[in-house]
């Protein structure tokens, strides 16, 4: 990021940033957020703490959004939700909960996975291992290899899974694969820890949570880390939650007690401003409809840039080796090129991406796509 800012080239392109960008290159404040924020501020009479678990109306709405209104775990009162400082806060609280109740458990993460997963979960002393997930050179899921590796996991181990819009590869499990994974998790008595950071950025709110709902209906226990940085654009407000699913109501209360003790030892109370905005949007039908429209605009822009870049690469390379970009979901894909090519794209063409060749499709614009495709073709 610092190198990009310091680069004086007028042709420079930032594909490494981890946030959404609109066609003008900005990360906008959504109109639904502006309106909700005005209502929140007008009604606010104090800046005192809300509660250790956060804002109750936010937590209830998040459960409904993520699990659906009729999820059996909810109707049986087996779910609990605590607001956290973003998805990162949820992941760390979940990691500390694992360490508290099962300190010898191994957390199995996908290879590849988001770069912050390892420090967030491993930083509290948990042992981490990787399972095969995606081959960046062949641009395909390694689902059979994934299951083979997880067959060797011990009962009580934890499996971290991306719910949708996998970061960094953009390749998601199908519902058939989610069912197979759920069967293995149940049979091996493994605990799913599902990271839901991009709900609504793939297909829509329902489809992006379908695999997660399938797993949490099939297993007695699960954890879900939720972020609203992307789908509400509330990046700096740090809005997230951890949802726990337990095998019965009494255990759900015990787990929530642990969660709140852990939260208090890390950050005491969660920030309220962003959660209050989100809760207002979720509760107001007009604001909810506006949000869904703005979310669709962001999602459609990313889809369009995927198609545009894939088509331009097809033309520039005279082949179909980058067609996978169009079929993947969410903001990210891996080009699958070596680090030397990533370096050449930066130094020769002023195109910036992470060292593993992850690109953010929201950094592609109609005015730069031809330049980016030609540069990639030139460095192949």
C-alpha positions as a printed Julia matrix, in Angstrom:
380×3 Matrix{Float64}:
   0.0     0.0     0.0
   2.84    2.36    0.84
   4.6     1.52   -2.42
   1.42    2.19   -4.38
   0.9     5.57   -2.71
   4.52    6.54   -3.41
   4.41    5.45   -7.07
   4.15    8.59   -9.25
   3.03    6.69  -12.37
  -0.32    7.88  -13.76
  -0.94    4.31  -14.96
  -0.63    2.65  -11.55
  -3.38    0.18  -10.61
  -4.11   -1.09   -7.1
  -5.41   -4.67   -7.15
  -4.06   -5.47   -3.69
  -6.44   -3.48   -1.54
  -8.87   -5.52    0.57
 -11.89   -3.23    0.34
 -14.65   -2.61   -2.19
 -14.15    0.19   -4.69
 -16.82    1.81   -6.85
 -16.25    2.8   -10.51
 -14.63    6.06   -9.41
 -12.16    4.2    -7.2
 -13.79    5.21   -3.91
 -15.01    3.06   -1.03
 -18.36    4.8    -0.59
 -20.54    5.36    2.43
 -23.77    3.63    1.46
 -26.83    5.85    1.32
 -28.69    3.5     3.67
 -25.84    3.96    6.17
 -25.97    7.77    5.86
 -29.71    7.81    6.53
 -29.54    5.32    9.38
 -26.64    7.18   10.99
 -28.65   10.41   11.02
 -31.54    8.62   12.74
 -29.2     7.01   15.27
 -27.54   10.3    16.17
 -30.87   12.14   16.41
 -32.2     9.55   18.86
 -29.02    9.15   20.89
 -29.08   10.55   24.43
 -25.97    8.94   25.93
 -22.56    7.5    25.09
 -22.62    5.03   27.98
 -21.9     1.36   27.39
 -24.69   -0.75   25.9
 -23.92   -4.27   27.17
 -21.08   -6.79   27.22
 -22.86   -8.8    24.48
 -23.54   -5.63   22.52
 -26.81   -4.31   21.18
 -29.54   -6.94   21.51
 -31.53   -5.81   18.46
 -28.36   -6.07   16.35
 -27.57   -9.55   17.66
 -31.1   -10.82   17.03
 -31.14   -9.39   13.49
 -27.73  -10.91   12.73
 -28.93  -14.36   13.8
 -31.94  -14.04   11.52
 -29.84  -12.79    8.62
 -27.23  -15.54    8.97
 -29.27  -18.58   10.06
 -32.73  -17.63    8.81
 -35.86  -17.11   10.94
 -36.82  -20.79   11.22
 -33.46  -22.48   11.81
 -34.06  -25.4    14.22
 -31.18  -24.37   16.48
 -32.84  -21.0    16.95
 -36.31  -22.4    17.63
 -34.74  -24.73   20.22
 -32.85  -21.78   21.82
 -29.48  -23.39   21.12
 -27.93  -20.25   19.59
 -26.29  -17.26   21.25
 -24.78  -14.17   19.65
 -22.33  -11.59   20.96
 -21.38   -8.44   19.1
 -17.64   -8.11   18.45
 -15.23   -5.53   17.02
 -15.56   -6.72   13.43
 -15.06  -10.21   12.05
 -11.51  -10.19   13.4
 -12.86   -9.77   16.92
 -15.23  -12.68   16.35
 -12.43  -14.9    15.09
 -10.2   -14.09   18.05
 -12.97  -14.56   20.62
 -13.75  -17.91   18.98
 -10.08  -18.9    19.11
  -9.87  -18.02   22.8
 -13.06  -20.03   23.44
 -11.48  -23.06   21.76
  -8.32  -22.63   23.84
 -10.37  -22.37   27.04
 -12.47  -25.5    26.51
 -10.23  -27.67   24.3
  -6.63  -26.42   24.5
  -5.21  -29.44   22.63
  -7.6   -29.11   19.69
  -6.02  -28.49   16.3
  -7.56  -25.85   14.04
  -7.54  -26.96   10.4
  -7.48  -24.08    7.91
  -7.78  -24.11    4.13
  -4.71  -23.82    1.93
  -4.84  -21.04    0.84
  -6.69  -18.87    3.34
  -6.94  -15.23    4.36
  -3.59  -14.0     5.66
  -4.97  -12.86    9.01
  -6.51  -16.21    9.94
  -3.24  -17.68   11.2
  -2.26  -14.79   13.52
  -5.8   -14.36   14.83
  -6.25  -18.04   15.7
  -2.66  -19.1    16.26
  -1.81  -16.02   18.29
  -3.56  -17.42   21.35
  -1.49  -20.61   21.27
  -3.7   -22.94   19.24
  -2.03  -25.46   16.95
  -2.81  -24.81   13.29
  -2.73  -27.19   10.34
  -3.68  -26.78    6.69
  -5.97  -28.88    4.52
  -5.75  -28.76    0.7
  -8.43  -26.55   -0.8
  -7.43  -24.91   -4.06
  -4.76  -25.39   -6.72
  -3.86  -21.88   -7.97
  -1.91  -23.23  -10.95
  -4.77  -25.42  -12.2
  -7.47  -23.01  -10.91
  -9.58  -25.75   -9.32
 -10.88  -26.87   -5.95
  -9.16  -29.83   -4.32
 -12.27  -31.1    -2.57
 -11.38  -34.79   -2.53
  -7.96  -33.97   -1.09
  -9.66  -31.72    1.46
 -11.88  -34.57    2.66
  -8.97  -37.01    2.68
  -6.97  -34.7     4.96
  -9.88  -34.03    7.3
 -10.51  -37.77    7.62
  -7.25  -37.82    9.6
  -8.36  -35.1    12.04
  -9.03  -36.09   15.64
 -12.42  -35.87   17.32
 -12.74  -32.45   18.89
 -10.58  -30.7    16.32
 -11.84  -27.53   14.66
 -12.3   -26.92   10.93
 -12.25  -23.31    9.76
 -14.31  -22.89    6.59
 -15.07  -19.85    4.41
 -18.86  -19.51    4.08
 -18.75  -17.86    0.64
 -16.58  -15.65   -1.6
 -13.4   -17.42   -0.49
 -10.54  -15.05    0.25
  -8.11  -15.26   -1.54
  -9.19  -17.66   -4.3
 -12.87  -16.89   -5.01
 -13.7   -20.61   -5.38
 -16.61  -21.77   -3.18
 -18.01  -25.16   -2.25
 -21.19  -26.29   -4.0
 -24.18  -27.39   -1.9
 -23.37  -31.01   -2.77
 -19.88  -30.49   -1.38
 -21.23  -28.74    1.71
 -23.41  -31.81    2.37
 -20.42  -34.12    2.05
 -18.41  -31.89    4.36
 -21.25  -31.82    6.92
 -21.42  -35.62    6.88
 -17.68  -35.88    7.53
 -17.74  -33.27   10.31
 -20.61  -35.07   12.06
 -19.07  -38.52   11.66
 -15.62  -37.42   12.84
 -17.06  -35.2    15.62
 -15.27  -32.11   14.35
 -16.34  -28.56   15.24
 -17.04  -26.23   12.29
 -15.86  -22.64   12.68
 -17.35  -20.75    9.73
 -16.08  -17.35    8.62
 -18.87  -15.29    7.04
 -17.27  -12.05    5.85
 -18.98  -11.53    2.48
 -22.65  -12.45    2.81
 -24.44  -10.97   -0.19
 -21.3   -10.43   -2.27
 -21.55  -13.79   -4.04
 -25.09  -14.62   -5.2
 -27.38  -13.05   -2.58
 -27.9   -13.07    1.18
 -29.73  -16.41    1.18
 -27.53  -18.37   -1.22
 -24.33  -17.14    0.41
 -25.49  -18.57    3.74
 -26.96  -21.82    2.36
 -23.92  -24.0     3.04
 -23.49  -22.57    6.51
 -27.14  -23.27    7.34
 -26.85  -26.82    6.05
 -23.85  -27.53    8.3
 -25.37  -25.93   11.4
 -28.57  -27.93   10.95
 -26.62  -31.18   10.64
 -24.28  -30.74   13.62
 -24.98  -30.16   17.31
 -22.31  -27.48   17.74
 -20.74  -24.78   15.56
 -19.25  -21.3    15.67
 -19.74  -18.52   13.12
 -17.7   -15.33   12.77
 -19.72  -12.58   11.09
 -18.46   -9.31    9.57
 -20.41   -6.35    8.2
 -17.38   -4.49    6.9
 -18.06   -5.44    3.29
 -21.8    -5.83    2.86
 -22.62   -2.63    4.75
 -19.35   -0.83    3.99
 -18.79   -0.27    7.73
 -15.07   -1.02    7.61
 -13.78    1.48   10.14
 -16.75    1.05   12.49
 -15.7    -2.57   13.3
 -19.09   -4.29   13.2
 -19.2    -8.05   13.68
 -20.54  -10.87   15.82
 -19.79  -14.39   16.98
 -22.67  -16.85   16.83
 -22.37  -20.08   18.79
 -24.59  -23.11   18.29
 -24.7   -25.58   21.19
 -26.31  -28.97   21.63
 -28.88  -27.72   24.16
 -30.13  -24.54   25.8
 -28.21  -24.99   29.06
 -24.92  -25.47   27.26
 -25.69  -22.45   25.06
 -25.95  -20.3    28.2
 -22.68  -21.71   29.53
 -20.9   -21.05   26.24
 -22.21  -17.48   26.11
 -20.92  -16.91   29.63
 -17.45  -18.02   28.49
 -17.68  -15.8    25.4
 -18.49  -12.71   27.47
 -15.7   -13.44   29.96
 -13.26  -13.75   27.07
 -14.52  -10.55   25.45
 -14.15   -8.67   28.71
 -10.52   -9.81   29.01
  -9.71   -8.59   25.48
 -11.73   -5.42   24.81
 -14.26   -5.13   27.67
 -17.19   -3.72   25.68
 -17.84   -3.76   21.93
 -18.15   -0.47   20.01
 -21.77    0.51   19.47
 -21.96    3.13   16.71
 -21.67    0.8    13.71
 -23.9    -1.84   15.29
 -26.55    0.79   16.0
 -26.46    1.82   12.33
 -26.71   -1.79   11.17
 -29.56   -2.54   13.61
 -31.48    0.49   12.36
 -31.09   -0.65    8.73
 -32.17   -4.2     9.54
 -35.24   -3.0    11.47
 -36.47   -0.37    8.99
 -38.17   -1.88    5.89
 -37.38    1.12    3.69
 -33.72    1.2     4.75
 -33.49   -2.58    4.34
 -34.76   -2.35    0.77
 -32.3     0.45    0.03
 -29.49   -1.66    1.48
 -30.43   -4.67   -0.65
 -30.39   -2.48   -3.75
 -26.99   -0.99   -2.88
 -25.62   -4.44   -2.04
 -26.81   -5.7    -5.43
 -25.05   -2.77   -7.11
 -21.75   -3.68   -5.45
 -22.2    -7.37   -6.26
 -23.14   -6.69   -9.88
 -20.16   -4.38  -10.38
 -17.77   -7.12   -9.24
 -19.45   -9.66  -11.52
 -19.19   -7.25  -14.45
 -15.49   -6.61  -13.78
 -14.88  -10.36  -13.59
 -16.47  -10.83  -17.0
 -14.71   -7.79  -18.43
 -11.24   -8.84  -17.22
 -11.7   -12.47  -18.29
 -12.82  -11.36  -21.75
  -9.95   -8.91  -22.11
  -7.43  -11.56  -21.0
  -8.9   -13.98  -23.51
  -8.25  -11.42  -26.21
  -4.79  -10.41  -24.95
  -3.51  -13.97  -24.4
  -5.35  -15.61  -27.32
  -6.47  -18.36  -24.95
  -8.9   -19.32  -22.2
  -6.47  -19.86  -19.33
  -7.98  -16.98  -17.32
 -11.65  -17.82  -17.92
 -11.84  -19.09  -14.33
 -11.96  -15.47  -13.17
 -15.47  -15.05  -14.57
 -16.86  -18.14  -12.81
 -15.55  -17.36   -9.32
 -17.35  -15.27   -6.71
 -16.65  -12.32   -4.49
 -13.95   -9.69   -4.68
 -10.88  -11.92   -4.96
  -9.18  -14.37   -7.3
  -5.68  -15.8    -7.54
  -4.04  -15.24  -10.92
  -1.88  -18.3   -10.24
   1.34  -16.68  -11.46
   4.72  -16.89   -9.67
   5.98  -14.15   -7.34
   8.5   -13.09  -10.0
   5.58  -12.2   -12.28
   3.88  -10.32   -9.46
   7.11   -8.37   -8.97
   7.43   -7.66  -12.69
   3.86   -6.41  -12.87
   4.65   -4.0   -10.06
   8.04   -2.74  -11.2
   7.44   -2.65  -14.97
   3.72   -1.96  -15.21
   2.86   -0.33  -11.85
   0.18   -2.95  -11.13
   0.02   -3.88   -7.45
  -1.29   -7.1    -5.9
  -0.38   -9.35   -2.98
   2.64  -11.63   -3.35
   0.47  -14.73   -3.83
  -1.06  -13.08   -6.95
  -4.39  -12.32   -5.29
  -6.26   -9.59   -7.13
  -9.24   -7.56   -5.97
 -11.7    -7.36   -8.85
 -13.08   -4.12   -7.4
  -9.79   -2.53   -8.46
 -10.58   -3.26  -12.1
 -12.21   -0.36  -13.93
 -13.47   -0.04  -17.52
 -10.67    2.46  -18.16
  -7.82    0.23  -16.87
  -8.9    -3.3   -17.78
  -7.23   -3.31  -21.2
  -3.95   -2.07  -19.7
  -4.05   -4.67  -16.91
  -4.82   -7.54  -19.28
  -2.06   -6.51  -21.71
   0.45   -6.31  -18.85
  -0.48   -9.75  -17.52
  -0.23  -11.19  -21.03
   3.18   -9.58  -21.54
   4.58  -11.11  -18.32
   3.26  -14.66  -18.77
